[in-house]
CSV table of C-alpha atoms in Angstrom, one decimal:
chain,number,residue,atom,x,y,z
A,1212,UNK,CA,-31.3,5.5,-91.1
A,1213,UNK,CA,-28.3,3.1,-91.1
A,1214,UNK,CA,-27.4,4.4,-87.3
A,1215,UNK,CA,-31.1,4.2,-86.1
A,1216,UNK,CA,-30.8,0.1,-87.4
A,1217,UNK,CA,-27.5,0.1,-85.9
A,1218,UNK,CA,-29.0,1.3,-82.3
A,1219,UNK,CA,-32.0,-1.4,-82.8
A,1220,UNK,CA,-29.9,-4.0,-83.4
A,1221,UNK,CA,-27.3,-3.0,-80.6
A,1222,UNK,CA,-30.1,-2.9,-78.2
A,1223,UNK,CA,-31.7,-6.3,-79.4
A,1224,UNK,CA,-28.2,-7.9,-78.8
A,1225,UNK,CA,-27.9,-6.3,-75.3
A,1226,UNK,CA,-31.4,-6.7,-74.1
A,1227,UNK,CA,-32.2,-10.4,-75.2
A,1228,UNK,CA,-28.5,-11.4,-74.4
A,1229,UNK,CA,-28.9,-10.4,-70.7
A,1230,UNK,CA,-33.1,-11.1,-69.7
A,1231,UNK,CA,-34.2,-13.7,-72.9
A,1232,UNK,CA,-35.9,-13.6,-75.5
A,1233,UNK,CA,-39.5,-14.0,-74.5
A,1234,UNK,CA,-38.6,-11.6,-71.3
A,1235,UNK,CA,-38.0,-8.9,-73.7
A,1236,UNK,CA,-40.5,-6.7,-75.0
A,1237,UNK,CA,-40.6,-4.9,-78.3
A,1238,UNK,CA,-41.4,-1.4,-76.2
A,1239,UNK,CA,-38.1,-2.5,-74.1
A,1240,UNK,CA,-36.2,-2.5,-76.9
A,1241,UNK,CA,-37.5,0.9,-78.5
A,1242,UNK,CA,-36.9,2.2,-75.1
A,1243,UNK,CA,-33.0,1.4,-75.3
A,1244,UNK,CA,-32.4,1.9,-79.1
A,1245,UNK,CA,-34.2,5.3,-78.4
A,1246,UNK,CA,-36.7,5.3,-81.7
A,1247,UNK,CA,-40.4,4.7,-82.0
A,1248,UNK,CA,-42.5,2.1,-83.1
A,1249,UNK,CA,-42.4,4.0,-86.8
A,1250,UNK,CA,-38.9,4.1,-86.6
A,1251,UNK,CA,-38.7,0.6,-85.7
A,1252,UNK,CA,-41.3,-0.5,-88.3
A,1253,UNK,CA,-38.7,1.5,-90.9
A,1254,UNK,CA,-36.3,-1.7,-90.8
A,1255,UNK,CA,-38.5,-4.3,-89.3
A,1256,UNK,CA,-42.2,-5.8,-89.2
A,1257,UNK,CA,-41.9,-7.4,-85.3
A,1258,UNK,CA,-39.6,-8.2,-82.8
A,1259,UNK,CA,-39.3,-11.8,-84.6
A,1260,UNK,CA,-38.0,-10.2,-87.5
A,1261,UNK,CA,-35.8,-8.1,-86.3
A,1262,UNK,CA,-34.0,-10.9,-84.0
A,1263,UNK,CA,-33.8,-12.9,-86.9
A,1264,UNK,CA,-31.9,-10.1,-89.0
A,1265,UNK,CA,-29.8,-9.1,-86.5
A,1266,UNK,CA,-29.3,-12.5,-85.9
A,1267,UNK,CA,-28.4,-13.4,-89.6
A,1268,UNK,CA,-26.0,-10.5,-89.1
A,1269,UNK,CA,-24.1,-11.7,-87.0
A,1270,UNK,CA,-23.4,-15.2,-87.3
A,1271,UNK,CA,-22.4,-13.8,-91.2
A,1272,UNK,CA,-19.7,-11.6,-89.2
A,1273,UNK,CA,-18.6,-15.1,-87.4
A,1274,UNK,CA,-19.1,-16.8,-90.6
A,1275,UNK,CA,-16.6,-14.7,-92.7
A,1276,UNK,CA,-14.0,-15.1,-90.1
A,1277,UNK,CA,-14.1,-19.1,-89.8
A,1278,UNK,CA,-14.4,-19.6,-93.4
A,1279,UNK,CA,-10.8,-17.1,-94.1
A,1280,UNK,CA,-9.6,-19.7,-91.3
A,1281,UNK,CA,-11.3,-22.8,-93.2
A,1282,UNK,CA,-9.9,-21.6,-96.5
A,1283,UNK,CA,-6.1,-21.3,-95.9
A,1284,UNK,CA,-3.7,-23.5,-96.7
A,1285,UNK,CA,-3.1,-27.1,-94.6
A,1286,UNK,CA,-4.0,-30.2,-93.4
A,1287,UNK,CA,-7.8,-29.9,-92.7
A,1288,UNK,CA,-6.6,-31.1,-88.9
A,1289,UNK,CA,-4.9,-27.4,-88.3
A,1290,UNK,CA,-7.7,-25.7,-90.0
A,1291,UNK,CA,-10.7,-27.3,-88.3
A,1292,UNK,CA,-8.8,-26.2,-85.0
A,1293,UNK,CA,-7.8,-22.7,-86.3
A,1294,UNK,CA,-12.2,-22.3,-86.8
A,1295,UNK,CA,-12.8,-23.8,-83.1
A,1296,UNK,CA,-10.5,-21.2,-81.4
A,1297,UNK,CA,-11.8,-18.5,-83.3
A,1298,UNK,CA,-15.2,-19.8,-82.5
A,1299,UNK,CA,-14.2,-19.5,-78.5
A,1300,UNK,CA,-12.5,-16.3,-79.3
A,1301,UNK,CA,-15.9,-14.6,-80.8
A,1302,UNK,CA,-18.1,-16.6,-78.0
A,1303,UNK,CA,-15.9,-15.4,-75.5
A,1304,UNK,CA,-15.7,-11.9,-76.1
A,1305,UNK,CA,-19.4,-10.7,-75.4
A,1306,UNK,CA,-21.7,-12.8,-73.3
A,1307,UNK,CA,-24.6,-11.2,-74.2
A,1308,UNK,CA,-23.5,-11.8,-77.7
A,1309,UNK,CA,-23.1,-15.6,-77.2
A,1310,UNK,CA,-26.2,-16.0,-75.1
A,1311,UNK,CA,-28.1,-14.3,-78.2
A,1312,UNK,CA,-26.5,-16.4,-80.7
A,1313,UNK,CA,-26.4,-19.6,-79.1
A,1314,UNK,CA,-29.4,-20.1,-76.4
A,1315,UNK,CA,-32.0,-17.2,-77.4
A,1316,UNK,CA,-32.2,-18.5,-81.1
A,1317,UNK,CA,-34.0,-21.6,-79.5
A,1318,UNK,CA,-36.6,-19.3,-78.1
A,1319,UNK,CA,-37.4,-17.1,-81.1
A,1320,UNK,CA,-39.7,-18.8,-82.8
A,1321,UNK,CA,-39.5,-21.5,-86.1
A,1322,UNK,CA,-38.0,-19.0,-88.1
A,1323,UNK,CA,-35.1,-18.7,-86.2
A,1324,UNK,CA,-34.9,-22.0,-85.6
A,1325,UNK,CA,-34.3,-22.9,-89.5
A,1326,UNK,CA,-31.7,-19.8,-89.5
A,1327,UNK,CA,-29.7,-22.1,-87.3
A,1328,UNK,CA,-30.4,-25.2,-88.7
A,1329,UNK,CA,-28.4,-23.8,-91.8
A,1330,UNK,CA,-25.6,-22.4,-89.6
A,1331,UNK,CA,-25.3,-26.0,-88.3
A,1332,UNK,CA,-25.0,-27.4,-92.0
A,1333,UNK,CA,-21.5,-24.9,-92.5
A,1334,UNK,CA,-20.1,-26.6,-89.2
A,1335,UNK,CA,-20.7,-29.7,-91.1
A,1336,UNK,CA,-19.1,-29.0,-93.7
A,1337,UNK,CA,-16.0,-28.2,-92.7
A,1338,UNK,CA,-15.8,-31.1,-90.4
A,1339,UNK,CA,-16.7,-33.4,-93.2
A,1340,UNK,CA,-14.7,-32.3,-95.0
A,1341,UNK,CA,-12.3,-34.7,-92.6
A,1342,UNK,CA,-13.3,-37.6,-95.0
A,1343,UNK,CA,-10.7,-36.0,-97.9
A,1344,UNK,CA,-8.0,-36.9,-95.2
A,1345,UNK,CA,-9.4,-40.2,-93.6
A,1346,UNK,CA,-8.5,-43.8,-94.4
A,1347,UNK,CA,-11.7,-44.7,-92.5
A,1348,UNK,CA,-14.7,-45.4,-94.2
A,1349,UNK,CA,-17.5,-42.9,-92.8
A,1350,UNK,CA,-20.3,-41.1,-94.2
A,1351,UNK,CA,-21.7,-37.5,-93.4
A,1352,UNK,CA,-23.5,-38.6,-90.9
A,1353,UNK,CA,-20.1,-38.7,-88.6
A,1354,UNK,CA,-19.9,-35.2,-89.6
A,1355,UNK,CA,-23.4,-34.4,-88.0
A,1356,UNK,CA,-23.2,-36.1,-85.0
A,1357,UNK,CA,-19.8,-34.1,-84.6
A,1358,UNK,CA,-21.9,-30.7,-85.2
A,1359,UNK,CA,-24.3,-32.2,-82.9
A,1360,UNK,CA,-21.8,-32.8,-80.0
A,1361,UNK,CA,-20.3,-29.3,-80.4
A,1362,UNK,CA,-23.7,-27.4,-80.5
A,1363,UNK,CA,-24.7,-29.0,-77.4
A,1364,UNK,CA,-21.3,-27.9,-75.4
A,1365,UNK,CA,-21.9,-24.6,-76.8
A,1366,UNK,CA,-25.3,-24.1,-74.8
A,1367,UNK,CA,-24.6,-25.5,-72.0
A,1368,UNK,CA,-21.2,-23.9,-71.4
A,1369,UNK,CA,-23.4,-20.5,-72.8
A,1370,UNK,CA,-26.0,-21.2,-70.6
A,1371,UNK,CA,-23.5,-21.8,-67.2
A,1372,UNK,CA,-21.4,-18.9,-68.5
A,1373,UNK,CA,-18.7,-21.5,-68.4
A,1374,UNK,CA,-17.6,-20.2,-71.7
A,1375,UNK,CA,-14.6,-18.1,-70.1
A,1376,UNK,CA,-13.3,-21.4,-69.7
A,1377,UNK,CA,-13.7,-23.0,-72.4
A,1378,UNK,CA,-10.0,-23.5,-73.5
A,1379,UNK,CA,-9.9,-27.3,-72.1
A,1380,UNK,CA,-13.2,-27.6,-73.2
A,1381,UNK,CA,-12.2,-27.0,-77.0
A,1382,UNK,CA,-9.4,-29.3,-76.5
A,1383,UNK,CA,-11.8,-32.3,-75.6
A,1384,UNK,CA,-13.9,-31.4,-79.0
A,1385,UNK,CA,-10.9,-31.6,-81.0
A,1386,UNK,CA,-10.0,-35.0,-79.7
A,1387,UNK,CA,-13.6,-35.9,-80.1
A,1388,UNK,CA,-13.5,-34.5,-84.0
A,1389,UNK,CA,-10.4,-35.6,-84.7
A,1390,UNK,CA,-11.0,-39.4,-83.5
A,1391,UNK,CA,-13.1,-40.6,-86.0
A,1392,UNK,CA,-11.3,-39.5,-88.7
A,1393,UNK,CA,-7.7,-39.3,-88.2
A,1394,UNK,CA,-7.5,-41.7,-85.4
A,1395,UNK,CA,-6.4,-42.1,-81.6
A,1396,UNK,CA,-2.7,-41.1,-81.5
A,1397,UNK,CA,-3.7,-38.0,-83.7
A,1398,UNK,CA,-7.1,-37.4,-81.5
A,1399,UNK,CA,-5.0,-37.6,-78.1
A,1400,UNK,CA,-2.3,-35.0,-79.1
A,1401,UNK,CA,-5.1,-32.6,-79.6
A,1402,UNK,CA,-6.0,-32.8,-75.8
A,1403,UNK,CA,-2.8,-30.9,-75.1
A,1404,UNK,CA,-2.1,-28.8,-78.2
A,1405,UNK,CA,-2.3,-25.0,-77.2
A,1406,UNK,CA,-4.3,-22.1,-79.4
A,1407,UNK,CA,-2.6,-20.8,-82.5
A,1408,UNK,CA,-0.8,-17.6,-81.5
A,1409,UNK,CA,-1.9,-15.4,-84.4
A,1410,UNK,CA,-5.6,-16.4,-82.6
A,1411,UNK,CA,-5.4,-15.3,-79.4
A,1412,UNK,CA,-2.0,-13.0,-79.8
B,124,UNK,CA,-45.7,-50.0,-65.8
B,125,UNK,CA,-47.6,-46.3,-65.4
B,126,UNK,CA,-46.4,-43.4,-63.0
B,127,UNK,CA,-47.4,-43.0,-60.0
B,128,UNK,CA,-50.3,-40.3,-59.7
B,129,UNK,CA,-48.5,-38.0,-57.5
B,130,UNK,CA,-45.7,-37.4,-60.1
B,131,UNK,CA,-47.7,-37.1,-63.1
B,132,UNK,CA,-50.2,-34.7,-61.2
B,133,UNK,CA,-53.3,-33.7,-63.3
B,134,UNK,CA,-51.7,-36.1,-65.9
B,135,UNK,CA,-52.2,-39.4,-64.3
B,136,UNK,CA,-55.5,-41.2,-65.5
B,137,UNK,CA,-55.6,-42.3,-61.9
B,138,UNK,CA,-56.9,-38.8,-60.9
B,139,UNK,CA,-58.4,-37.6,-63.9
B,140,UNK,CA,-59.6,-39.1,-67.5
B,141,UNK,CA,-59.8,-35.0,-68.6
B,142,UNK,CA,-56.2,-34.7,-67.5
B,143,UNK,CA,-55.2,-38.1,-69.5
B,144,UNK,CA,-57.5,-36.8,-72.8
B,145,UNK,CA,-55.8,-33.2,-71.9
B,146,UNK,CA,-52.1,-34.6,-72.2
B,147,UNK,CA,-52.9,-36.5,-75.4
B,148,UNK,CA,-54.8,-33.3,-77.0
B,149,UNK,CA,-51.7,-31.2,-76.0
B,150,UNK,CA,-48.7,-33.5,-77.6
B,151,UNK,CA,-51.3,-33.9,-80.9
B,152,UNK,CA,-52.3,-30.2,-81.6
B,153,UNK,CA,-48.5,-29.3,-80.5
B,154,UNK,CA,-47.3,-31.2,-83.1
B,155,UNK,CA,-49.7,-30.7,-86.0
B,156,UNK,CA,-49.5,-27.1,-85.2
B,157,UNK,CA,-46.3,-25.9,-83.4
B,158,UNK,CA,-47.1,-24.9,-80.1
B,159,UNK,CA,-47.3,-20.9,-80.9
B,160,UNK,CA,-50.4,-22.1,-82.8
B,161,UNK,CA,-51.8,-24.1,-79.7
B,162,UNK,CA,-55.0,-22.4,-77.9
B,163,UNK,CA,-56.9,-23.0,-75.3
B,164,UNK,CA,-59.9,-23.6,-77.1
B,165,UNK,CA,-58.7,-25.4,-79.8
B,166,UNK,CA,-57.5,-27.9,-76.7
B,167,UNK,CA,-60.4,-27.7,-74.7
B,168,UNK,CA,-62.3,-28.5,-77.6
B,169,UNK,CA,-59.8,-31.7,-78.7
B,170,UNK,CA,-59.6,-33.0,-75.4
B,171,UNK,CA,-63.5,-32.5,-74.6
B,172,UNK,CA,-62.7,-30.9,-71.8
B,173,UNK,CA,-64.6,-27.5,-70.8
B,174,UNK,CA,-62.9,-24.6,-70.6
B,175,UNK,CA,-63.5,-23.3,-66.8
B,176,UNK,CA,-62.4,-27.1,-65.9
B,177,UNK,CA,-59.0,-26.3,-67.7
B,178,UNK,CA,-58.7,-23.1,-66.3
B,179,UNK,CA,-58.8,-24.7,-62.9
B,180,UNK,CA,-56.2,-26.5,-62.8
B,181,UNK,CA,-53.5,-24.9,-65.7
B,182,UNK,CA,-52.6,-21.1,-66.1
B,183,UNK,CA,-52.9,-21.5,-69.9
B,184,UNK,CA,-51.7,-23.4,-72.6
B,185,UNK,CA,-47.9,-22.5,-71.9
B,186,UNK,CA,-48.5,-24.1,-68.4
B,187,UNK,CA,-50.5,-27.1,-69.6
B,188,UNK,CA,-47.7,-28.1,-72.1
B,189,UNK,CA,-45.0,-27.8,-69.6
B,190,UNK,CA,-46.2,-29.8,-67.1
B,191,UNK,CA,-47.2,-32.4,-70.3
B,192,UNK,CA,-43.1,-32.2,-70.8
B,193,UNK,CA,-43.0,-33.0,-66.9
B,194,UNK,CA,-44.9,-35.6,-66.9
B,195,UNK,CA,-43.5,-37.0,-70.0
B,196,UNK,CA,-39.9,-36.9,-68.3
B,197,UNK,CA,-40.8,-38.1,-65.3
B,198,UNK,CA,-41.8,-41.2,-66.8
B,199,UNK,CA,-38.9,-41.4,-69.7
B,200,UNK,CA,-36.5,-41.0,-66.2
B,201,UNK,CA,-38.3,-43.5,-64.4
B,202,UNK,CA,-37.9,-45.9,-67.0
B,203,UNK,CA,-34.5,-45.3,-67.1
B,204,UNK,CA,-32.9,-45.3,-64.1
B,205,UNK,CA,-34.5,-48.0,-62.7
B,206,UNK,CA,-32.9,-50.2,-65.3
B,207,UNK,CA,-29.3,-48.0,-64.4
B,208,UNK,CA,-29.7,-48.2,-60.7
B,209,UNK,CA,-30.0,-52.1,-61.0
B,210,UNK,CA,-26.9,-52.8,-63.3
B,211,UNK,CA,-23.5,-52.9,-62.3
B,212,UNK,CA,-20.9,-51.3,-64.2
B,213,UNK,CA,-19.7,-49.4,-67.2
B,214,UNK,CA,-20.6,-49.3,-70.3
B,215,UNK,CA,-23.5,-52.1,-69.3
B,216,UNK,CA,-25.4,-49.1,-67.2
B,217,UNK,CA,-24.8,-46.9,-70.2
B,218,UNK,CA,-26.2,-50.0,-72.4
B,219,UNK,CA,-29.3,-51.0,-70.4
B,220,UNK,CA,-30.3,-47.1,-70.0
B,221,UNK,CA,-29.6,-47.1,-73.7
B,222,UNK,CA,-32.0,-50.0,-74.6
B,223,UNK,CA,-34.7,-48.7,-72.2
B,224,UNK,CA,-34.7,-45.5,-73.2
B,225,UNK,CA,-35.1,-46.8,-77.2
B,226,UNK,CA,-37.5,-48.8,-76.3
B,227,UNK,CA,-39.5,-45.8,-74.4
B,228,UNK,CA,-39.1,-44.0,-77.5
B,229,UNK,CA,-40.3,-46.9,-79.9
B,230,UNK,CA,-43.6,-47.0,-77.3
B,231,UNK,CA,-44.4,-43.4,-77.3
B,232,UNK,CA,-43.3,-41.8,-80.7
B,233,UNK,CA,-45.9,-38.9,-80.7
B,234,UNK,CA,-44.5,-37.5,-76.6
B,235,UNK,CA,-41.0,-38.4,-77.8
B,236,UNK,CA,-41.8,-35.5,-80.8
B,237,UNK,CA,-43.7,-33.4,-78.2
B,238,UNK,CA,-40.5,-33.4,-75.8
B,239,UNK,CA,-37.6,-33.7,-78.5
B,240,UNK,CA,-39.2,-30.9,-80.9
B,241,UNK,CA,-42.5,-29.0,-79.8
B,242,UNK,CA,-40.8,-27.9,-76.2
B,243,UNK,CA,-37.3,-26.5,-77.6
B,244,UNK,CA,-39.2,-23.1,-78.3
B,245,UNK,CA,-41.1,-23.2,-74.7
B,246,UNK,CA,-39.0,-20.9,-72.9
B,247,UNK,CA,-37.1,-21.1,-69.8
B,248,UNK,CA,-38.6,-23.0,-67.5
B,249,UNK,CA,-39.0,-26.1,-69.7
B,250,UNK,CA,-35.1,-25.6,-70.6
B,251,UNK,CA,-34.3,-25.8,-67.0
B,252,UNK,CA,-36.4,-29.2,-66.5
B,253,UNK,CA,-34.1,-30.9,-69.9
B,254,UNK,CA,-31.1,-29.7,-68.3
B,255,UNK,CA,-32.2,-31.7,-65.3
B,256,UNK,CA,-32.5,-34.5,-66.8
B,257,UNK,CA,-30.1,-34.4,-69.5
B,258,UNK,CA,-27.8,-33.8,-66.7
B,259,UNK,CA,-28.3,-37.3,-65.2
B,260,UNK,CA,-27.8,-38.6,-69.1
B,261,UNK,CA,-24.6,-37.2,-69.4
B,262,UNK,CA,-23.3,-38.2,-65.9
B,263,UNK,CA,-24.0,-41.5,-67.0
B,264,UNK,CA,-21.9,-40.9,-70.4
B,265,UNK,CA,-19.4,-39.3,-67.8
B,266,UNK,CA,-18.5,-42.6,-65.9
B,267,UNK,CA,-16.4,-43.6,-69.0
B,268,UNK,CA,-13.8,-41.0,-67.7
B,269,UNK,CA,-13.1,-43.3,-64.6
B,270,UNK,CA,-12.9,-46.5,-66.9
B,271,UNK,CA,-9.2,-48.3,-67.0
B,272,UNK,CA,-7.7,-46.8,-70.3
B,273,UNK,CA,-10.0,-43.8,-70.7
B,274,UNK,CA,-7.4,-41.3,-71.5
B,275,UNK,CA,-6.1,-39.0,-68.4
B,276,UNK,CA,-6.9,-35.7,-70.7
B,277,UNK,CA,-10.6,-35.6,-70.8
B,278,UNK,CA,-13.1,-33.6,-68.9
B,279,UNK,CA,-16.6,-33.8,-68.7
B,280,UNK,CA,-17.3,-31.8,-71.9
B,281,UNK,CA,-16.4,-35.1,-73.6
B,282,UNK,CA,-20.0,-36.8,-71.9
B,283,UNK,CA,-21.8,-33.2,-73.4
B,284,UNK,CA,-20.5,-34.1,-76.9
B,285,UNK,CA,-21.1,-37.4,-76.8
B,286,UNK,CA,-24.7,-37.0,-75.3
B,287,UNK,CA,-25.4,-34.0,-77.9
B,288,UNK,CA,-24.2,-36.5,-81.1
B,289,UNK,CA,-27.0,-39.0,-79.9
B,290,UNK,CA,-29.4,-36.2,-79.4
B,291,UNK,CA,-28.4,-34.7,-82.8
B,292,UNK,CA,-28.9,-38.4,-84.3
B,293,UNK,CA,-32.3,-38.9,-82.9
B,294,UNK,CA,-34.0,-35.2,-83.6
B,295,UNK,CA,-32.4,-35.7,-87.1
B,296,UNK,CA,-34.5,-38.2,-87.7
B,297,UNK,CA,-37.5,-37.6,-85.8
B,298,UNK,CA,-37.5,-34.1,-87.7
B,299,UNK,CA,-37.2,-35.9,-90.6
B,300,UNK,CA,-40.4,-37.8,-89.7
B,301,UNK,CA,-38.3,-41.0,-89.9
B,302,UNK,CA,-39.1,-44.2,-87.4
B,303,UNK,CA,-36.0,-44.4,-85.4
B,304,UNK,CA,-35.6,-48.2,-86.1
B,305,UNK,CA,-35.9,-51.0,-83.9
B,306,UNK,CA,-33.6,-50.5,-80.5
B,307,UNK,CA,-31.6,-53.7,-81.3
B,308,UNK,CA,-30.6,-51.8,-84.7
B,309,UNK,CA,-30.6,-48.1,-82.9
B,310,UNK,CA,-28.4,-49.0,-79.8
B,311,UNK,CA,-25.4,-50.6,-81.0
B,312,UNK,CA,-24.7,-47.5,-83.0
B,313,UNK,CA,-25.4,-45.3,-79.9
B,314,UNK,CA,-23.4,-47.3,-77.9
B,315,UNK,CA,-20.3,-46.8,-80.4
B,316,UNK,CA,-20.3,-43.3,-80.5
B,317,UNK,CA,-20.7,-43.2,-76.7
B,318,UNK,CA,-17.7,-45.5,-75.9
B,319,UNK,CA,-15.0,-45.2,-78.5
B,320,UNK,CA,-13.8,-41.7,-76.6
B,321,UNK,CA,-13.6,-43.5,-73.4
B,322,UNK,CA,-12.6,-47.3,-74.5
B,323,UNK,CA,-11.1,-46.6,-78.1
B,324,UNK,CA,-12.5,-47.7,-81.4
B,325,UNK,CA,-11.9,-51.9,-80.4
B,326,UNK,CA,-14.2,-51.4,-77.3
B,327,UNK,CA,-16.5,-49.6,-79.6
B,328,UNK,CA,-16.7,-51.7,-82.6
B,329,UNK,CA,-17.9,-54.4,-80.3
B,330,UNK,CA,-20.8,-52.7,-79.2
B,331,UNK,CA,-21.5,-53.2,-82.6
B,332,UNK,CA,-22.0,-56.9,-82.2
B,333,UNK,CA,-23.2,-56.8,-78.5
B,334,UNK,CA,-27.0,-58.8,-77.6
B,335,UNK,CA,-29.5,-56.5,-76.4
B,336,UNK,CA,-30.1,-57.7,-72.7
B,337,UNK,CA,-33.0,-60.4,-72.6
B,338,UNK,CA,-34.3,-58.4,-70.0
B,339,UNK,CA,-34.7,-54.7,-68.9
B,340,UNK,CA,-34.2,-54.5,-65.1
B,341,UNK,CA,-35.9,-52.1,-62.6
């Protein structure tokens, strides 16, 4: 039972990654997990369902990793950066991943949408959590835009595959979430500070 | 001042009164319903239009609402770039596309839902046609990289962060069924977040305190 989920969701990933979700058919997908529609309806109801699950699934797995990163010891500076490289590092290492995360959640449906809509609360968390560090007088709402800002770079690098290259691209967000609450001079050092090595190493 | 007919297509109320009551029909039901729960009856029926006439000129309901969101654009980019194309300089292009963009907003509430929240489930194709114009947006954003003082480091992913705060800003509160505010309270704060990457928190802070322009030109 557990391995016939696993090949659903597998082939869920791969499938609405690489051709969308609305180009992807439920018989598609059975097709490539290799079950039937009774083994499908075993885990899940519809092909809504079962993005949203999978879905759930793994943004958790991303989840677990930038909350370790959020968690450890520091100035909230280094750990905010720590969860942005991880963040590139789990983008970059499967397209059809990232595309399924990031720009085919927008297709699939209300449901989905909310499911992200809570992913983006986490993200602002831990960048409001900037305040505890700031002399500056600023609400949540800084936080928000921040998320804001960063969820739009993430689909448009997704969707332009510009991902890859994303390592300037996280500098620039840094100095953008930095600014507001630590300042310029801390902001601009961030355009040229390079990933943590036990990230990338 | 209304589009011209040839860009709004079976929109304009130039060429057709169905394709005006049509439009409006579309942005209402879209938005008391979602658009999944959008069909062509139920917007034949609310625009009075008959259902061979709709099928005449639209594929279906997918098609009607996307070339609603075109028609909606088309006119939100008119409005704007006009006023850009006639301003000299940065961050005053940035401002006056700011001020006539709020002030599209403030006029058409309901379209401004239709576009901002109804169309980011409409596939593809729609996706395409906001990265079009949000392209031209952040461009504008982007000219604060060329500014005396901007620092050297920054890229254009700077103008996609700035331009996704505002649009996190303004779907926040349109989700929230809030009124966005008048544009002489919206804009200022817009304008803040937009320069202080570019010009540094003194440029910004007084956008704070900057007039709206008497005029919007274009």
């Amino acid at each position: 039972m557990a391995e016939e989920r696993a090949r659903i969701a597998a082939a869920t990933v791969a499938l609405i990654g690489s051709r969308g979700y609305r180009q992807t058919s439920l018989e598609q997908i059975l097709a490539a997990a290799a079950v039937d529609e009774d083994g499908f309806a075993r885990h899940f109801a519809s092909k809504e369902e079962c993005f949203v699950a999978v879905w759930d699934e793994l943004n958790a797995a991303y989840g677990v990793l930038a909350a370790r990163a959020f968690a450890a010891a520091g100035p909230w500076r280094e750990r905010i950066r720590t969860v942005a490289w991880i963040t590139l590092d789990y983008l970059q290492a499967d397209l059809a991943r990232t595309r399924f995360l990031v720009l085919e959640v927008l297709n699939a449906g209300e449901i989905a949408q909310a499911h992200r809509d809570l992913a983006i609360a986490a993200e602002v968390e831990m960048i409001d959590a900037g305040r505890e560090e700031s002399t500056a007088e600023l609400s949540r709402a800084t936080a928000e835009h921040l998320a804001g800002a960063v969820n739009e770079m993430l689909i448009r690098r997704a969707r332009s595959g510009e991902i890859q290259q994303g390592a300037r691209v996280l500098r620039e967000l840094m100095y953008m979430t930095v600014r507001p609450y630590l300042g310029e001079e801390a902001a601009l050092e961030e355009l040229s500070i390079d990933p943590p090595q036990r990230i990338l190493g | 001042m209304s589009e011209p007919a040839h860009r709004l297509g079976p929109f304009s109320p130039h060429v057709s009164p169905e394709g005006a009551r049509l439009r409006e029909a579309m942005i209402e039901l879209a938005l008391e319903r979602g658009l999944d729960g959008v069909d062509a009856e139920l917007l034949c029926a609310r625009a009075g239009v008959e259902p061979t006439a709709f099928f005449r000129t639209f594929d279906g309901v997918g098609d009607c609402a996307l070339r609603v969101y075109l028609a909606n654009i088309a006119e939100f980019d008119r409005n704007v770039f006009a006023a850009v194309d006639a301003t000299e300089g940065w961050p005053a292009r940035l401002r006056v596309a700011a001020y006539a963009a709020a002030r599209h907003v403030r006029d058409r509430p309901h379209s401004t839902r239709f576009d901002m929240l109804a169309m980011l489930t409409a596939g593809d194709l729609a996706q395409a046609h906001r990265d079009r114009y949000v392209r031209r947006l952040i461009d504008l954003i982007d000219e604060g990289r060329r500014q005396p003082g901007a620092p050297a480091g920054l890229g254009r992913a700077t103008a996609e962060g700035v331009f996704g705060s505002i649009y996190q800003l303004l779907a926040r509160a349109l989700q929230g069924g809030r009124d966005l505010g008048p544009p002489e309270d919206l804009v200022p704060q817009l304008m803040y977040i937009a320069v202080r990457p570019y010009l540094g928190e003194e440029a910004a802070l007084e956008e704070l305190s900057i007039d709206p322009p008497q005029r919007i030109p274009g």
